[in-house]
Short mmCIF file of C-alpha atoms and ligand atoms in Angstrom, two decimals:
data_model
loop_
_atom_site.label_atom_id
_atom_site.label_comp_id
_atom_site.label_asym_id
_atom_site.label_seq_id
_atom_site.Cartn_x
_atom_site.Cartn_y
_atom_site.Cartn_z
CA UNK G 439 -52.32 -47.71 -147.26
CA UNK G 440 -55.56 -47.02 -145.57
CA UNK G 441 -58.39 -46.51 -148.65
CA UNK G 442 -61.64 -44.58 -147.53
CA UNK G 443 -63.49 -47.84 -147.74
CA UNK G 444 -61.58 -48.98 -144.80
CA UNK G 445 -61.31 -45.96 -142.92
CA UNK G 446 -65.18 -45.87 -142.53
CA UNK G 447 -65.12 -49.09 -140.92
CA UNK G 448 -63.26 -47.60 -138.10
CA UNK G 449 -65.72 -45.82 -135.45
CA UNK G 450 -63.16 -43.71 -134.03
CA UNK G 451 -59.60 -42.90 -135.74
CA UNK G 452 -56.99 -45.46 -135.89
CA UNK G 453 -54.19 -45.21 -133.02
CA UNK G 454 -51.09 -43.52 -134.75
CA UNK G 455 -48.20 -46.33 -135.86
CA UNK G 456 -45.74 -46.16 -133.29
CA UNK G 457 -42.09 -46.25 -135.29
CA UNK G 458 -38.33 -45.76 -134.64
CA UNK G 459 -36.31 -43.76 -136.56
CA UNK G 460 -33.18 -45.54 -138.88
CA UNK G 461 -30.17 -43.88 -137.70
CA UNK G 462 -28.72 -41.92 -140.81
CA UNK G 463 -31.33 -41.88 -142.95
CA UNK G 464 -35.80 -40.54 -142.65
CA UNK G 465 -37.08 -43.69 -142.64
CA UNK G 466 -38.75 -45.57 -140.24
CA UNK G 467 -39.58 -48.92 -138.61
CA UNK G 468 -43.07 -49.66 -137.57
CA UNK G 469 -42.86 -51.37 -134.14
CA UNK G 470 -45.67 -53.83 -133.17
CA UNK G 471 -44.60 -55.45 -129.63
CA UNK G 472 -42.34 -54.58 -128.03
CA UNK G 473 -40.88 -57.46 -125.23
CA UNK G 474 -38.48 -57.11 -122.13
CA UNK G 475 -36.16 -59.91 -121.17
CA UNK G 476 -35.93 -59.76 -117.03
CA UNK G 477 -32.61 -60.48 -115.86
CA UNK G 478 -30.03 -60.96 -118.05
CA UNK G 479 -26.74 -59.69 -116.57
CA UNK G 480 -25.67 -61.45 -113.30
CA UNK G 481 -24.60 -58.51 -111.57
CA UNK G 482 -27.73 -56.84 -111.79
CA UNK G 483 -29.30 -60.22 -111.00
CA UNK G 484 -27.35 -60.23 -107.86
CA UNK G 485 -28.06 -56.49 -107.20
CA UNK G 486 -31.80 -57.23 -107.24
CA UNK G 487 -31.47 -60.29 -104.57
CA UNK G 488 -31.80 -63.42 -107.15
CA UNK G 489 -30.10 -66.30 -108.09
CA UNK G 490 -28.09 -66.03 -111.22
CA UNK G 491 -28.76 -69.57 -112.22
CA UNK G 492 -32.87 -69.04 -112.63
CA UNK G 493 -33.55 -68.56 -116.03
CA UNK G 494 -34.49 -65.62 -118.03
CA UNK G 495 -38.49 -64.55 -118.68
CA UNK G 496 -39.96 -61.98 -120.50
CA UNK G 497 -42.42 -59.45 -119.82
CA UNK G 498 -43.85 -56.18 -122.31
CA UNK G 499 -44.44 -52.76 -122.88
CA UNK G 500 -47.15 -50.99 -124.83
CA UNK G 501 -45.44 -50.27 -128.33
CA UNK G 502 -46.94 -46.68 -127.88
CA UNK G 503 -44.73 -46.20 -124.33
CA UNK G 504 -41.72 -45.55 -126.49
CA UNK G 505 -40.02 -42.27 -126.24
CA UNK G 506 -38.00 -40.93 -129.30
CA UNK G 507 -33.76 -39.98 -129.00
CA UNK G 508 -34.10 -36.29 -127.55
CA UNK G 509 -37.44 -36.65 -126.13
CA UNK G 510 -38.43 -36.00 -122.39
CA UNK G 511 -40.31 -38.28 -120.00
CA UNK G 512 -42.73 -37.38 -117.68
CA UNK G 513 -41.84 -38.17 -114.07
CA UNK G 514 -44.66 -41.01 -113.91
CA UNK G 515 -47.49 -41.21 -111.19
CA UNK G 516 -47.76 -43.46 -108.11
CA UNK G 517 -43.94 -43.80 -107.98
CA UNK G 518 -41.10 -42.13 -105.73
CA UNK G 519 -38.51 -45.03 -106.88
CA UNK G 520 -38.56 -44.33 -111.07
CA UNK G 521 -35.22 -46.54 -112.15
CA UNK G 522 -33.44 -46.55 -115.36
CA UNK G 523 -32.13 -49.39 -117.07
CA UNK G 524 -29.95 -49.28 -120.28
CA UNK G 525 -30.48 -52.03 -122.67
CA UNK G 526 -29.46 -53.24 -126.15
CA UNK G 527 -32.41 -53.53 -128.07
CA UNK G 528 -33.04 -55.83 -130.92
CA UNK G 529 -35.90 -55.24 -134.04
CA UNK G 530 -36.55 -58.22 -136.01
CA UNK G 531 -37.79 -57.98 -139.69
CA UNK G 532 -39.07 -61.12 -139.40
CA UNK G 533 -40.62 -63.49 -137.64
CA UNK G 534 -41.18 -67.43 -136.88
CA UNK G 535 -42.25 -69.76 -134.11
CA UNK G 536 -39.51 -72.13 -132.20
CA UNK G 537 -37.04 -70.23 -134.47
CA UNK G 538 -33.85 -72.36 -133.97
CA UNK G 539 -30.87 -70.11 -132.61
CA UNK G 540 -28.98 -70.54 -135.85
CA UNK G 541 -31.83 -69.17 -137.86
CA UNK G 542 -32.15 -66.04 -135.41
CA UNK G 543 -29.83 -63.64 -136.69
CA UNK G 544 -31.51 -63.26 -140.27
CA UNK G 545 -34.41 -62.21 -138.21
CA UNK G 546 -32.90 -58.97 -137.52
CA UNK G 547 -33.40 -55.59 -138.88
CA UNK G 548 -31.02 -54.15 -136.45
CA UNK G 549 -29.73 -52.69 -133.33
CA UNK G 550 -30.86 -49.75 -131.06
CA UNK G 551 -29.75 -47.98 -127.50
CA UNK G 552 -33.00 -48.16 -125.07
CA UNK G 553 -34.22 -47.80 -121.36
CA UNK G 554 -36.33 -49.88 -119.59
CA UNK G 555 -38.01 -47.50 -117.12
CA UNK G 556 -39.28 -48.96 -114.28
CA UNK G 557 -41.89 -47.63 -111.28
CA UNK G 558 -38.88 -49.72 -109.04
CA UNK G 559 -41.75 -49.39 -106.01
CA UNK G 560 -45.23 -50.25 -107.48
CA UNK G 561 -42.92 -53.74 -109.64
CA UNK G 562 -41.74 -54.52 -105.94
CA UNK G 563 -44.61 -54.59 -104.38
CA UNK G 564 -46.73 -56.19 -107.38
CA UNK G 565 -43.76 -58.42 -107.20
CA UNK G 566 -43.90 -59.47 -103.38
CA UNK G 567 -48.18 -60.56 -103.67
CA UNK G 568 -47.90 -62.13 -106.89
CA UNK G 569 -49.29 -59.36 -109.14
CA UNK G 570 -48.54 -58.73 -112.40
CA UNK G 571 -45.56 -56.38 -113.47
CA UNK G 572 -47.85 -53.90 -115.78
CA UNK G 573 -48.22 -50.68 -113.75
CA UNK G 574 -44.54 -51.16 -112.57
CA UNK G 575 -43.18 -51.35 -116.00
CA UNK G 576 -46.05 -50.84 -118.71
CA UNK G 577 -46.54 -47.13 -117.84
CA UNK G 578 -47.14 -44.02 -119.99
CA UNK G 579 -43.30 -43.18 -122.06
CA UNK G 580 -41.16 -46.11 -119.33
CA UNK G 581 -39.49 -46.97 -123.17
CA UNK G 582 -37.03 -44.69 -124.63
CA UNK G 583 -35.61 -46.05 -127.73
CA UNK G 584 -32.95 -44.59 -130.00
CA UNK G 585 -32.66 -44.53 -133.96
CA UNK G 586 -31.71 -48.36 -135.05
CA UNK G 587 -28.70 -49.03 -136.71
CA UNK G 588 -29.58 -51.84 -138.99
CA UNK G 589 -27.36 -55.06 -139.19
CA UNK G 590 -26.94 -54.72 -142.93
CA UNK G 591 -24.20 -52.03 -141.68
CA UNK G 592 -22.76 -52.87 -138.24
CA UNK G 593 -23.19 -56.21 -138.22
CA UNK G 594 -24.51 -58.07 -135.25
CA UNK G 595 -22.43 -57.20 -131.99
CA UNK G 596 -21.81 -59.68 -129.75
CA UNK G 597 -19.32 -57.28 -127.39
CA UNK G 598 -19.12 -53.68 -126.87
CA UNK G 599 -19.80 -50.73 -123.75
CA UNK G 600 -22.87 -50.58 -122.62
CA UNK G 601 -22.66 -47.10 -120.66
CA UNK G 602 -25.78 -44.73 -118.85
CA UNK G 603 -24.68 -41.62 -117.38
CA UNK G 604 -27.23 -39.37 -115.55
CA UNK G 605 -26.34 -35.44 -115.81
CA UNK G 606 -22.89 -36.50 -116.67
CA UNK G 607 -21.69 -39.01 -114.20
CA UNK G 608 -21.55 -42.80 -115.26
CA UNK G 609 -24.49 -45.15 -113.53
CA UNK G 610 -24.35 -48.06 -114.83
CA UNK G 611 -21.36 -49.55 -117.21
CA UNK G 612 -21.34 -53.05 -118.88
CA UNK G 613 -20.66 -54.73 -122.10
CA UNK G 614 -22.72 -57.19 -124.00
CA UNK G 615 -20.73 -59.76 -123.45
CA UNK G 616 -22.21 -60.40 -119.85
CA UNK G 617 -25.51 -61.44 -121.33
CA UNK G 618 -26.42 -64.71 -119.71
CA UNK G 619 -28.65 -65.84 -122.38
CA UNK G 620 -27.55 -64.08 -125.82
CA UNK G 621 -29.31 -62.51 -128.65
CA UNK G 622 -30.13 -65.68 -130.69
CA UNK G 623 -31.15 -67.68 -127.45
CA UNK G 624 -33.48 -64.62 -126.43
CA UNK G 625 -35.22 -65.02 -129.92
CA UNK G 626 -35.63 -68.47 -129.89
CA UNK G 627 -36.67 -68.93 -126.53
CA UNK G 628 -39.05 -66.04 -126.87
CA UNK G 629 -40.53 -67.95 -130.38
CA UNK G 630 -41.20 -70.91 -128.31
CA UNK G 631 -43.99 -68.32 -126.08
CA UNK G 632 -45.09 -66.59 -128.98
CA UNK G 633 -45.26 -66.59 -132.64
CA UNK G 634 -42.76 -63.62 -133.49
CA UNK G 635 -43.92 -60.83 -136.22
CA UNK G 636 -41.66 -58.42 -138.42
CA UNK G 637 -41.89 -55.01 -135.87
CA UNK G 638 -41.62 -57.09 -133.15
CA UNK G 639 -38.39 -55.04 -130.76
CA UNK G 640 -37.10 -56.45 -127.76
CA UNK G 641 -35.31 -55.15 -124.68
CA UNK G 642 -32.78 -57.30 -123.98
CA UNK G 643 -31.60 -56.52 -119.89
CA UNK G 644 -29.88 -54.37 -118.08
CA UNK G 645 -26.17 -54.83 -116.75
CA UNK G 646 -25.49 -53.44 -113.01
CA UNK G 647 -26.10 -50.21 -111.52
CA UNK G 648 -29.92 -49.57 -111.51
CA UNK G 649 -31.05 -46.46 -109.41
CA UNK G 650 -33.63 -43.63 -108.92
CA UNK G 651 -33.62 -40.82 -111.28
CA UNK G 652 -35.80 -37.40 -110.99
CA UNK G 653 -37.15 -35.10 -112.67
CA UNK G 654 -34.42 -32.79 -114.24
CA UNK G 655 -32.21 -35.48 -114.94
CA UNK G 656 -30.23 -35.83 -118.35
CA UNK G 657 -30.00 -39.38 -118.93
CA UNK G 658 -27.27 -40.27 -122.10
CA UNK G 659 -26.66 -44.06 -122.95
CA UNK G 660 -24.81 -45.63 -125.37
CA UNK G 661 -23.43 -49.24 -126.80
CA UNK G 662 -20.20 -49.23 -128.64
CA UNK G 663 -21.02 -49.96 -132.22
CA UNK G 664 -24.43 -49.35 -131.89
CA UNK G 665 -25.71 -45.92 -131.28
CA UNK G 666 -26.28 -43.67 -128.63
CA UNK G 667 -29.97 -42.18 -127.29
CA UNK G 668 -30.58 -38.95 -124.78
CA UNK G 669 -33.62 -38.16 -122.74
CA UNK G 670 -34.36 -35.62 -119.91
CA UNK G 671 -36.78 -36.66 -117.14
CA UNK G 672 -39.08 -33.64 -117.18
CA UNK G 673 -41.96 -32.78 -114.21
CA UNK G 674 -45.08 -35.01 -114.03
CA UNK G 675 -48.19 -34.49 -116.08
CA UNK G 676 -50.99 -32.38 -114.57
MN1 MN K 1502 -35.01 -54.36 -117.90
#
């Protein structure tokens, strides 16, 4: 809790906390990075023109780009290729460096439904003359994220759907089961980059059946015994 003392040390106000809601309950969990895992399904691998056998890297949003269950998205500048990508993602409690993959699990604080959005255009061509990946997938809201369902009561799932339907029709439809690295490898590997912190979340890739969504949309996603999470694409900022 922020005394006065402190808060006169600040010149301007402190940035808001960004947070996720616990499903069932008003609590919260503060988020402080939040990391993407880049392909991690092989038919979305294939989809995108790779090789399935390269392994996976990691790249990250601002923690302030997420976008509450219910909320609506801006359609984001520069783009005419916005794609969604439904992903499990993970909040860890804890933290570590070169965290072995049988220590990753206690990590965890639990399990959400979120969307990588991604300015499909501006990553491609960043992409194709070795640019960084920011402005294709760092924007403004690109990282809805649901209410977490903490592992304390469903466990830590391994399997289950992992379904996105835009304005009612299914896009893209996998199960966590084709992950090609898993949850504990994606921890530890990611602890070997970078020492891990309780708030850290991470998105953990997208199965199949990426594609272009506009403004108007209703996208709904959800992953069997995790949770669900709704957002509408709404018209661009002014
Ligand atoms: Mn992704």
């Amino acid at each position: 809790m922020n005394t006065d003392a402190q808060e006169q040390k600040y010149v301007i106000a402190p940035p808001p906390q960004p947070a996720l809601a616990v499903a069932g309950t008003d609590e919260l969990f503060p988020v402080r990075r939040l990391w993407c895992v880049g392909r991690n399904y092989a038919e979305h691998i294939k989809e995108m023109g790779h090789d399935v056998r390269e392994p996976p890297f990691f790249f990250a949003k601002p923690a302030d780009a997420i976008v509450p269950d219910g909320g609506t998205v801006p359609y984001p500048s520069l783009t005419k290729d916005m794609h969604h990508e439904v992903e499990l993602v993970v909040a860890l409690q804890s933290g570590g460096r070169n965290i072995p993959t049988d220590k990753a699990l206690a990590r965890i604080y639990g399990y959400g439904v979120g969307i990588d959005l991604t300015r499909r255009d501006l990553q491609i061509a960043s992409r194709d003359i070795k640019r960084p990946w920011e402005i294709g997938k760092a924007f403004d809201h690109s990282a809805p994220c649901g209410a977490l369902a903490p592992a304390a009561v469903i466990g830590h799932p391994s399997k289950g759907r992992i379904v996105l339907r835009v304005n009612g029709k299914v896009r893209q439809d996998g199960d966590l089961t084709q992950m090609i690295w898993n949850v504990p490898e994606i921890i530890s590997k990611l602890s070997e980059m970078v020492a891990l912190e309780p708030g850290d979340i991470i998105m953990t890739g997208t199965p199949s059946g990426v594609a272009a969504t506009v403004a108007g949309d209703r996208i709904e996603c959800e992953i069997e015994g995790v949770g669900k999470l709704a957002v509408t694409i709404g018209a661009p900022l002014k």
